[in-house]
Coordinates of C-alpha atoms in Angstrom, one line a residue:
X485 CA 9.3 182.5 105.8
X486 CA 6.2 180.5 106.4
X487 CA 3.8 181.2 109.4
X488 CA 4.9 178.3 111.5
X489 CA 5.9 179.7 114.9
X490 CA 7.6 177.9 117.8
X491 CA 10.3 180.4 118.6
X492 CA 9.1 184.0 118.5
X493 CA 11.6 186.4 116.8
X494 CA 10.8 189.3 119.1
X495 CA 13.2 188.9 122.3
X496 CA 10.7 190.8 124.4
X497 CA 8.0 188.3 123.9
X498 CA 9.9 185.6 125.8
X499 CA 10.4 185.5 129.6
X500 CA 14.1 186.4 130.1
X501 CA 16.1 183.5 131.5
X502 CA 13.6 180.8 130.7
X503 CA 14.2 178.2 128.1
X504 CA 11.9 177.4 125.1
X505 CA 11.5 173.9 126.4
X506 CA 10.6 172.6 129.9
X507 CA 11.3 169.3 131.6
X508 CA 7.9 167.7 132.4
X509 CA 8.0 165.1 135.1
X510 CA 6.2 161.8 134.5
X511 CA 3.8 162.2 137.4
X512 CA 0.0 161.9 137.9
X513 CA -2.1 164.9 138.6
X514 CA -2.3 164.1 142.3
X515 CA 1.4 165.1 142.6
X516 CA 0.3 168.7 142.1
X517 CA -1.9 168.6 145.2
X518 CA 0.6 166.6 147.4
X519 CA 3.3 169.3 146.6
X520 CA 1.1 172.1 147.3
X521 CA -0.2 170.8 150.6
X522 CA 3.5 170.5 151.8
X523 CA 4.5 173.9 150.5
X524 CA 1.5 176.1 151.3
X525 CA 0.2 174.2 154.4
X526 CA -2.2 176.3 156.5
X527 CA -2.5 179.2 154.0
X528 CA -5.9 179.7 152.6
X529 CA -6.4 178.1 149.2
X530 CA -10.1 178.9 148.6
X531 CA -12.5 181.3 150.2
X532 CA -16.2 180.7 149.6
X533 CA -18.9 182.9 151.3
X534 CA -16.1 183.9 153.7
X535 CA -15.5 180.3 154.7
X536 CA -12.0 179.2 154.3
X537 CA -10.3 176.1 152.9
X538 CA -6.7 175.7 153.7
X539 CA -4.2 173.7 151.5
X540 CA -3.8 171.3 154.5
X541 CA -7.6 170.7 154.9
X542 CA -8.0 170.4 151.0
X543 CA -5.3 167.6 151.0
X544 CA -7.0 165.8 153.9
X545 CA -10.4 165.9 152.5
X546 CA -9.1 164.9 149.0
X547 CA -7.5 161.8 150.4
X548 CA -10.7 160.9 152.2
X549 CA -12.7 161.2 149.0
X550 CA -10.1 159.0 147.2
X551 CA -10.4 156.3 149.9
X552 CA -14.1 156.3 149.8
X553 CA -14.1 155.9 146.1
X554 CA -11.5 153.1 146.1
X555 CA -13.6 151.3 148.9
X556 CA -16.6 151.6 146.7
X557 CA -15.0 150.1 143.6
X558 CA -14.1 153.3 141.8
X559 CA -10.5 153.5 140.5
X560 CA -8.4 153.3 137.2
X561 CA -10.6 153.4 134.1
X562 CA -13.8 154.5 136.0
X563 CA -15.3 157.8 135.0
X564 CA -16.7 160.1 137.7
X565 CA -19.0 162.8 136.3
X566 CA -19.1 166.1 138.3
X567 CA -22.3 168.0 137.8
X568 CA -21.9 170.9 140.3
X569 CA -21.0 174.6 140.2
X570 CA -17.9 176.1 141.5
X571 CA -17.9 175.8 145.4
X572 CA -15.5 175.1 148.3
X573 CA -16.1 171.4 148.1
X574 CA -15.2 171.2 144.4
X575 CA -11.3 171.1 144.8
X576 CA -11.2 168.2 147.4
X577 CA -13.7 166.3 145.3
X578 CA -11.7 166.9 142.1
X579 CA -8.4 165.9 143.7
X580 CA -10.1 162.9 145.4
X581 CA -11.0 161.6 141.9
X582 CA -7.4 162.2 140.7
X583 CA -5.9 160.5 143.7
X584 CA -8.2 157.4 143.3
X585 CA -6.9 157.0 139.8
X586 CA -10.3 157.6 138.3
X587 CA -11.2 159.9 135.4
X588 CA -12.8 163.3 136.0
X589 CA -15.6 164.2 133.6
X590 CA -17.0 167.7 134.3
X591 CA -20.5 168.5 133.1
X592 CA -22.1 171.9 132.8
X593 CA -24.8 172.2 135.6
X594 CA -27.1 174.0 133.1
X595 CA -27.2 171.2 130.5
X596 CA -30.7 170.1 129.4
X597 CA -31.7 166.7 130.6
X598 CA -31.3 165.1 127.2
X599 CA -27.8 166.5 126.7
X600 CA -26.8 165.5 130.2
X601 CA -27.9 162.0 129.6
X602 CA -26.1 161.8 126.3
X603 CA -22.9 163.0 127.9
X604 CA -23.1 160.6 130.8
X605 CA -23.7 157.8 128.4
X606 CA -21.0 158.8 126.0
X607 CA -18.5 159.1 128.9
X608 CA -19.5 155.8 130.4
X609 CA -19.9 157.5 133.9
X610 CA -20.1 155.1 136.7
X611 CA -20.6 157.7 139.5
X612 CA -22.3 161.1 139.3
X613 CA -21.8 164.0 141.8
X614 CA -24.7 166.5 141.5
X615 CA -26.3 169.4 143.3
X616 CA -29.2 168.9 145.6
X617 CA -31.4 171.6 144.1
X618 CA -31.3 169.9 140.7
X619 CA -31.6 166.4 141.9
X620 CA -35.2 165.7 140.6
X621 CA -34.1 167.1 137.2
X622 CA -31.1 164.9 137.2
X623 CA -33.1 161.8 138.0
X624 CA -35.1 162.3 134.9
X625 CA -31.9 162.0 132.9
X626 CA -30.4 158.9 134.5
X627 CA -32.6 156.1 133.4
X628 CA -30.7 155.3 130.2
X629 CA -27.2 156.1 131.5
X630 CA -24.6 153.7 133.0
X631 CA -24.5 155.7 136.2
X632 CA -24.7 153.3 139.3
X633 CA -24.1 155.8 142.2
X634 CA -25.3 159.3 142.8
X635 CA -23.4 161.5 145.3
X636 CA -25.1 164.7 146.3
X637 CA -23.8 168.0 147.6
X638 CA -25.3 171.5 148.0
X639 CA -24.9 175.0 149.5
X640 CA -25.0 173.5 153.0
X641 CA -21.7 171.9 152.5
X642 CA -20.1 175.2 151.6
X643 CA -20.2 176.4 155.2
X644 CA -20.0 172.9 156.8
X645 CA -18.6 169.8 155.2
X646 CA -20.3 167.7 157.8
X647 CA -23.8 169.1 157.1
X648 CA -26.4 166.4 156.3
X649 CA -28.6 166.6 153.3
X650 CA -32.2 165.4 153.1
X651 CA -31.8 162.7 150.5
X652 CA -33.9 159.7 149.3
X653 CA -32.9 156.1 149.5
X654 CA -29.8 155.1 147.4
X655 CA -28.3 158.6 147.3
X656 CA -25.0 159.3 148.9
X657 CA -24.3 162.5 150.9
X658 CA -21.0 164.0 149.9
X659 CA -20.4 164.6 153.6
X660 CA -19.7 160.7 153.8
X661 CA -16.9 161.1 151.3
X662 CA -15.3 164.2 152.9
X663 CA -15.4 162.6 156.4
X664 CA -13.4 159.6 155.6
X665 CA -9.9 158.5 156.6
X666 CA -7.5 161.2 155.3
X667 CA -4.6 158.9 155.0
X668 CA -2.7 159.0 151.7
X669 CA -3.1 155.5 150.4
X670 CA -1.1 156.3 147.2
X671 CA -4.0 154.9 145.2
X672 CA -2.6 156.6 142.1
X673 CA 0.8 155.0 142.3
X674 CA 0.1 152.6 139.4
X675 CA -1.1 155.2 137.0
X676 CA 0.2 155.1 133.4
X677 CA 0.5 158.8 132.9
X678 CA 0.7 158.5 129.2
X679 CA -2.4 156.5 128.7
X680 CA -4.6 156.7 131.8
X681 CA -7.2 159.4 131.4
X682 CA -7.2 162.2 134.0
X683 CA -9.9 164.2 132.3
X684 CA -12.6 163.2 129.9
X685 CA -13.7 166.8 129.0
X686 CA -16.4 167.7 126.6
X687 CA -16.2 170.5 124.2
X688 CA -18.5 173.5 124.7
X689 CA -20.8 172.6 121.8
X690 CA -21.2 176.3 120.9
X691 CA -21.1 175.5 117.2
X692 CA -22.3 171.8 117.1
X693 CA -22.4 168.5 118.9
X694 CA -20.2 168.2 122.1
X695 CA -17.4 165.7 121.9
X696 CA -15.4 163.9 124.6
X697 CA -11.8 165.0 124.7
X698 CA -9.3 162.5 126.1
X699 CA -6.6 164.0 128.3
X700 CA -4.2 161.6 129.9
X701 CA -2.4 162.6 133.2
X702 CA 0.6 163.5 131.2
X703 CA -1.4 166.2 129.2
X704 CA -2.9 167.8 132.3
X705 CA 0.3 168.0 134.2
X706 CA 2.2 169.3 131.1
X707 CA -0.4 172.1 130.4
X708 CA -0.7 173.1 134.0
X709 CA 3.1 173.6 134.1
X710 CA 3.1 175.3 130.6
X711 CA 0.4 177.8 131.9
X712 CA 1.8 178.2 135.5
X713 CA 5.5 178.6 134.4
X714 CA 4.5 181.1 131.7
X715 CA 2.4 183.3 133.9
X716 CA 4.7 183.3 137.0
X717 CA 8.1 183.2 135.3
X718 CA 9.0 179.8 136.8
X719 CA 10.4 176.4 136.1
X720 CA 9.1 173.0 137.1
X721 CA 10.8 171.6 140.2
X722 CA 10.4 168.4 142.3
X723 CA 10.1 168.7 146.0
X724 CA 12.0 166.6 148.5
X725 CA 9.3 163.8 148.1
X726 CA 9.4 163.9 144.2
X727 CA 6.2 165.8 143.7
X728 CA 5.9 168.6 141.3
X729 CA 6.0 172.4 142.2
X730 CA 7.4 175.6 140.9
X731 CA 10.6 177.5 141.2
X732 CA 10.1 181.2 140.4
X733 CA 13.1 182.3 138.2
X734 CA 12.1 185.9 137.3
X735 CA 12.5 188.5 140.0
X736 CA 10.0 191.0 141.5
X737 CA 11.1 193.7 138.9
X738 CA 9.6 191.5 136.3
X739 CA 7.0 189.3 138.2
X740 CA 5.9 191.6 141.2
X741 CA 3.5 188.9 142.4
X742 CA 5.5 186.1 144.0
X743 CA 4.4 182.5 144.4
X744 CA 2.2 182.1 147.4
X745 CA 1.2 185.8 147.4
X746 CA -1.4 186.0 144.6
X747 CA -5.0 186.8 145.4
X748 CA -7.7 186.2 142.8
X749 CA -11.4 186.1 142.3
X750 CA -12.5 183.1 140.2
X751 CA -15.7 183.0 138.2
X752 CA -14.4 180.6 135.5
X753 CA -16.3 177.4 135.7
X754 CA -14.2 174.5 136.8
X755 CA -16.1 172.3 134.3
X756 CA -14.4 174.3 131.6
X757 CA -10.8 173.7 130.4
X758 CA -9.6 177.2 131.4
X759 CA -11.2 176.5 134.9
X760 CA -9.8 173.1 135.6
X761 CA -6.4 173.7 134.2
X762 CA -5.7 177.4 134.9
X763 CA -8.1 178.4 137.7
X764 CA -7.9 175.1 139.7
X765 CA -4.7 173.3 139.2
X766 CA -2.7 176.4 138.3
X767 CA -3.8 178.3 141.4
X768 CA -3.2 175.4 143.7
X769 CA 0.3 174.8 142.3
X770 CA 1.2 178.5 142.7
X771 CA -0.1 178.9 146.2
X772 CA -2.8 181.4 145.2
X773 CA -5.7 182.5 147.5
X774 CA -8.8 182.1 145.4
X775 CA -12.0 183.8 146.2
X776 CA -14.9 181.6 144.8
X777 CA -17.8 183.3 143.1
X778 CA -20.5 180.6 142.1
X779 CA -22.6 183.2 140.2
X780 CA -21.6 186.4 138.4
X781 CA -22.7 189.5 140.4
X782 CA -20.9 192.5 138.9
X783 CA -21.5 194.6 142.0
X784 CA -20.2 191.9 144.4
X785 CA -17.3 191.2 142.1
X786 CA -16.1 194.8 142.3
X787 CA -16.6 194.9 146.0
X788 CA -14.5 191.8 146.6
X789 CA -11.8 193.1 144.2
X790 CA -11.3 196.0 146.7
X791 CA -12.0 194.1 149.9
X792 CA -9.5 191.2 149.1
X793 CA -7.0 193.5 147.3
X794 CA -6.8 191.1 144.6
X795 CA -3.6 190.9 142.6
X796 CA -5.2 189.5 139.5
X797 CA -8.5 189.0 137.7
X798 CA -9.4 186.7 134.8
X799 CA -12.2 185.5 132.8
X800 CA -14.0 185.9 129.4
X801 CA -14.6 189.4 127.8
X802 CA -18.4 189.5 128.8
X803 CA -17.2 189.5 132.4
X804 CA -15.1 192.5 131.9
X805 CA -17.8 194.4 129.8
X806 CA -20.2 193.9 132.8
X807 CA -17.7 195.0 135.4
X808 CA -17.2 198.3 133.5
X809 CA -20.9 199.0 133.8
X810 CA -20.6 199.0 137.7
X811 CA -20.5 202.7 138.8
X812 CA -18.3 201.9 141.8
X813 CA -15.5 200.6 139.7
X814 CA -14.8 204.2 138.6
X815 CA -14.1 205.2 142.2
X816 CA -12.3 202.1 143.3
X817 CA -8.5 202.0 144.0
X818 CA -7.4 199.1 141.8
X819 CA -3.7 199.7 141.9
X820 CA -3.1 196.4 143.7
X821 CA -4.3 194.6 140.5
X822 CA -1.1 193.5 138.6
X823 CA -2.5 191.1 136.0
X824 CA -5.6 190.7 133.9
X825 CA -5.9 187.6 131.8
X826 CA -8.7 187.0 129.3
X827 CA -9.6 183.8 127.4
X828 CA -12.5 181.9 125.8
X829 CA -13.2 184.6 123.4
X830 CA -11.4 187.5 121.7
X831 CA -10.9 190.7 123.9
X832 CA -11.9 193.9 121.9
X833 CA -9.1 196.5 121.8
X834 CA -11.4 199.2 123.1
X835 CA -12.2 197.1 126.2
X836 CA -8.4 196.7 126.7
X837 CA -8.0 200.5 126.7
X838 CA -10.8 201.1 129.2
X839 CA -9.4 198.5 131.6
X840 CA -5.8 199.9 131.4
X841 CA -7.1 203.3 132.5
X842 CA -8.7 201.8 135.7
X843 CA -6.0 199.3 136.5
X844 CA -2.7 201.3 135.9
X845 CA -0.4 198.7 137.3
X846 CA -1.9 195.8 135.4
X847 CA -0.5 193.9 132.5
X848 CA -3.4 192.9 130.4
X849 CA -3.2 190.1 128.0
X850 CA -5.0 187.4 126.3
X851 CA -4.4 183.7 125.9
X852 CA -5.7 181.2 123.4
X853 CA -6.5 177.6 123.8
X854 CA -9.1 174.9 123.3
X855 CA -10.2 171.8 125.2
X856 CA -8.5 169.8 122.5
X857 CA -5.1 171.1 123.6
X858 CA -5.9 170.6 127.3
X859 CA -6.3 174.3 127.8
X860 CA -3.5 176.7 126.7
X861 CA -1.6 177.1 123.4
X862 CA -0.5 180.7 123.5
X863 CA -0.3 183.6 125.9
X864 CA 0.6 187.2 126.0
X865 CA 4.0 188.0 127.8
X866 CA 3.1 188.4 131.5
X867 CA 6.4 189.8 132.7
X868 CA 6.6 193.6 133.1
X869 CA 9.0 194.3 130.2
X870 CA 7.4 191.9 127.8
X871 CA 5.7 193.3 124.6
X872 CA 2.0 192.8 124.6
X873 CA 0.2 193.6 121.3
X874 CA -3.5 194.5 121.9
X875 CA -5.7 192.4 119.6
X876 CA -3.4 189.4 119.7
X877 CA -3.4 186.3 122.0
X878 CA 0.3 186.4 122.4
X879 CA 2.9 183.8 121.3
X880 CA 3.1 180.0 121.7
X881 CA 4.0 178.9 125.2
X882 CA 6.7 176.4 125.9
X883 CA 7.1 173.5 123.5
X884 CA 4.3 174.7 121.4
X885 CA 4.1 175.3 117.6
X886 CA 1.5 177.3 115.7
X887 CA 1.1 177.0 112.0
X888 CA -1.4 178.9 109.8
X889 CA -2.7 176.8 106.9
X890 CA -5.0 177.4 104.1
X891 CA -8.7 176.8 105.0
X892 CA -9.0 174.1 102.5
X893 CA -5.7 172.4 103.5
X894 CA -2.1 172.9 102.2
X895 CA 1.3 174.2 103.1
X896 CA 1.8 176.9 105.8
X897 CA 1.0 180.4 104.8
X898 CA 3.4 183.4 105.1
X899 CA 3.1 185.9 108.0
X900 CA 0.2 188.2 107.8
X901 CA -2.0 185.7 105.8
X902 CA -5.3 184.5 107.2
X903 CA -5.8 180.8 107.5
X904 CA -6.6 177.9 109.9
X905 CA -4.8 177.9 113.3
X906 CA -3.0 174.5 113.6
X907 CA -1.3 173.6 116.9
X908 CA 1.3 171.1 117.8
X909 CA 2.7 170.3 121.2
X910 CA 2.6 167.9 124.1
X911 CA -0.7 169.2 125.3
X912 CA -2.6 168.1 122.2
X913 CA -5.3 165.6 123.2
X914 CA -5.1 161.9 122.6
X915 CA -8.3 162.1 120.6
X916 CA -12.0 162.4 120.7
X917 CA -13.7 159.5 122.7
X918 CA -15.3 156.8 120.5
X919 CA -14.8 159.1 117.5
X920 CA -11.8 157.8 115.4
X921 CA -13.0 159.5 112.3
X922 CA -13.3 162.9 114.0
X923 CA -10.0 162.5 115.6
X924 CA -8.4 161.8 112.2
X925 CA -10.0 164.8 110.8
X926 CA -8.7 167.0 113.6
X927 CA -5.1 165.7 114.1
X928 CA -3.1 165.0 110.9
X929 CA -0.3 162.5 110.5
X930 CA 2.3 165.0 111.6
X931 CA 0.6 165.7 115.0
X932 CA -0.9 169.0 114.0
X933 CA -4.3 169.7 115.6
X934 CA -6.5 171.7 113.2
X935 CA -8.5 174.1 115.4
X936 CA -11.3 175.4 113.2
X937 CA -10.2 178.9 114.1
X938 CA -9.0 181.4 111.7
X939 CA -6.0 183.3 112.6
X940 CA -3.0 185.4 111.5
X941 CA 0.7 185.2 112.7
X942 CA 2.7 188.4 112.4
X943 CA 6.4 188.6 111.7
X944 CA 7.2 188.5 115.4
X945 CA 5.3 185.3 116.0
X946 CA 2.2 186.9 117.7
X947 CA -1.1 185.2 116.9
X948 CA -4.4 187.0 116.2
X949 CA -7.6 185.1 116.2
X950 CA -9.8 186.4 113.4
X951 CA -12.8 184.1 113.8
X952 CA -14.2 180.6 113.9
X953 CA -14.3 178.9 110.5
X954 CA -17.8 177.9 111.5
X955 CA -18.7 181.5 112.2
X956 CA -17.5 182.8 108.9
X957 CA -20.1 184.2 106.6
X958 CA -20.2 183.8 102.8
X959 CA -21.7 186.9 101.1
X960 CA -21.8 186.7 97.3
X961 CA -18.7 184.5 97.3
X962 CA -16.7 186.7 99.7
X963 CA -15.6 185.6 103.1
X964 CA -16.9 187.8 105.8
X965 CA -15.5 187.5 109.4
X966 CA -17.9 188.6 112.1
X967 CA -15.0 189.3 114.6
X968 CA -13.9 192.2 112.4
X969 CA -17.3 193.8 112.5
X970 CA -17.6 193.1 116.2
X971 CA -14.4 195.0 116.9
X972 CA -15.9 198.1 115.2
X973 CA -19.2 197.7 116.9
X974 CA -17.6 197.6 120.4
X975 CA -16.0 201.0 119.5
X976 CA -19.4 202.6 118.7
X977 CA -20.5 204.9 121.6
X978 CA -23.5 203.4 123.4
X979 CA -22.8 199.8 122.4
X980 CA -22.4 197.5 125.4
X981 CA -22.2 194.2 123.6
X982 CA -22.4 192.9 120.0
X983 CA -22.4 189.7 118.0
X984 CA -22.6 189.2 114.3
X985 CA -24.2 186.3 112.5
X986 CA -25.5 185.5 109.0
X987 CA -29.1 185.8 107.7
X988 CA -29.8 183.3 104.9
X989 CA -30.5 185.0 101.6
X990 CA -31.2 183.4 98.3
X991 CA -29.2 185.9 96.3
X992 CA -26.3 186.8 98.5
X993 CA -26.0 183.6 100.5
X994 CA -25.7 185.2 103.9
X995 CA -26.3 188.8 105.1
X996 CA -24.3 190.2 108.0
X997 CA -26.6 191.1 110.8
X998 CA -25.5 192.5 114.2
X999 CA -27.3 191.8 117.5
X1000 CA -26.4 194.7 119.7
X1001 CA -26.9 195.5 123.4
X1002 CA -27.4 199.2 124.3
X1003 CA -25.6 200.7 127.2
X1004 CA -27.9 201.9 129.9
X1005 CA -27.3 205.6 129.3
X1006 CA -28.6 208.4 127.0
X1007 CA -26.1 207.5 124.4
X1008 CA -27.2 203.9 124.3
X1009 CA -30.9 204.8 124.3
X1010 CA -30.3 207.1 121.3
X1011 CA -28.9 204.2 119.1
X1012 CA -30.9 203.2 116.2
X1013 CA -30.3 200.5 113.6
X1014 CA -29.5 203.1 111.0
X1015 CA -26.9 204.9 113.3
X1016 CA -25.2 201.7 114.1
X1017 CA -25.0 200.6 110.5
X1018 CA -23.7 204.0 109.5
X1019 CA -20.9 203.9 112.2
X1020 CA -19.8 200.4 111.0
X1021 CA -20.4 200.5 107.3
X1022 CA -18.2 203.5 106.6
X1023 CA -15.2 201.6 107.9
X1024 CA -15.4 198.4 105.8
X1025 CA -15.5 197.3 102.2
X1026 CA -19.0 197.0 100.6
X1027 CA -19.3 193.3 100.9
X1028 CA -18.6 193.3 104.6
X1029 CA -21.4 195.8 105.4
X1030 CA -24.1 195.2 108.0
X1031 CA -27.4 194.7 106.4
X1032 CA -29.5 194.9 109.7
X1033 CA -29.2 195.5 113.4
X1034 CA -31.3 193.9 116.0
X1035 CA -31.3 195.3 119.6
X1036 CA -31.5 192.7 122.4
X1037 CA -31.2 192.8 126.2
X1038 CA -28.3 190.5 126.4
X1039 CA -25.9 188.5 124.1
X1040 CA -26.4 184.8 124.9
X1041 CA -23.3 183.3 126.3
X1042 CA -22.3 179.8 127.7
X1043 CA -21.3 179.5 131.3
X1044 CA -17.7 179.7 130.1
X1045 CA -18.2 183.0 128.5
X1046 CA -18.4 182.0 124.9
X1047 CA -21.0 183.7 122.7
X1048 CA -23.7 181.2 121.7
X1049 CA -24.0 182.4 118.0
X1050 CA -26.0 179.3 117.2
X1051 CA -28.9 180.7 119.1
X1052 CA -28.7 184.1 117.2
X1053 CA -28.2 182.2 113.9
X1054 CA -31.4 180.1 114.7
X1055 CA -33.4 183.4 115.1
X1056 CA -32.3 184.5 111.7
X1057 CA -33.2 181.2 110.0
X1058 CA -36.6 181.5 111.7
X1059 CA -37.1 185.0 110.2
X1060 CA -36.7 183.8 106.7
X1061 CA -38.7 180.6 107.2
X1062 CA -35.6 178.2 107.6

């Protein structure tokens, strides 16, 4: 048996009664909104600073945005860059872009000016939507870009879509777009779902240069359905108007949270793949009430978990680590939480155990994916009787194959062997924009996307992510995977956060060095480099041992929750004069 997995061998890994393959309608992304507006109507879709946005109003505002864009020459083939944080106006803006037939290109609001300019230029963005507080900064980045129109929004629009901003000549107030005619002009009727880009999404750049990922409408609709059907036990269905929605197949004994009843706090940025696909489109399709948190405030997050009796929480591991440091969480009644999902980075097993104790009714699982596969490739079983294996990211979702290949290339490896995670399925990107060589290096002739991640498939088809190939260290010719050391570090009393990188060394190549965040208690204060190394090094073979420990206040992470190891690695190079 080789480690290529499309049909898990463990029955309890697959939702009972659901097929291995789904029927994906050939529809544009705007169909998701149309069906949701009809189905969920005046229910609250989003709540931002206690200000509601119903599904009905979201639809009306999105059609208004689409009409304004069309009337100003923005349509098929045109790229609209969105440079704003999560907020109440984001969903109607996003769907307005989709309904106009244009391409959504999200940008991280924290990008340095040079990086923003490079991304806008690479994307060929014709229109930019930005935040009023950073407008002067943005102006400095626009001179050499193709951007022709700048639309501005800000916190004032959270409470009132009609609020007027103080803008200079030439800038457009988002209020003008939101106030337009809400008639559905079916501007997306001519979209070629297989070829017209819905998203031009840029990779996080945590390990190198950010690249534009081309995602046609078919990819986005497909992966939204793969994810939503997996997490809710549903099948795709067309409503009476031919738009795509869900039919929940699994009953309440397996899926206690029913469609239209979920309540969620979202912190995952919508400029990130997990945000746009899972926490925007997926939530809209499923009729979820989403409480928006623009910035992460652990205390406020815990308060809202209780206040809104959320049924699910999700995000990246650093979020959960911070939540567990809030004293109030120990006293909170979290029995209403039925699901916890993690992505963007591996979730330490010790963290899963701590969360399980606080959320006794929750299924806790990880998923795995990348921007290059639209968003999701694998997921832990979310139905109650499903087998969840801590430390794994679940099994391939519908119509998805995972293959483990040797790091240098070759035939699939047997179960239990480490190798590069390769993915094949309908959600794999079309390619990298303007980079045919990079595309050819990443997607082989048989359609397998080579992820650059190191993983293992077990006998039951569950995938474990060991590390990034780019994060792997080479110590005296031996491969050292930082992820293994980080798992041990998270189990050391007093350690709140940790990341392992390499320190250049002439004799050894790279020395494993741990960056550690102490917990804010007596146990954390008592930690020393020696005590941490002793705790870790006794559990690993000699070549994997830590050679140094550096204490820092916080592990640097991206807005999407991924550890920015390049920053830590740069510190180590500086120490040795490199």
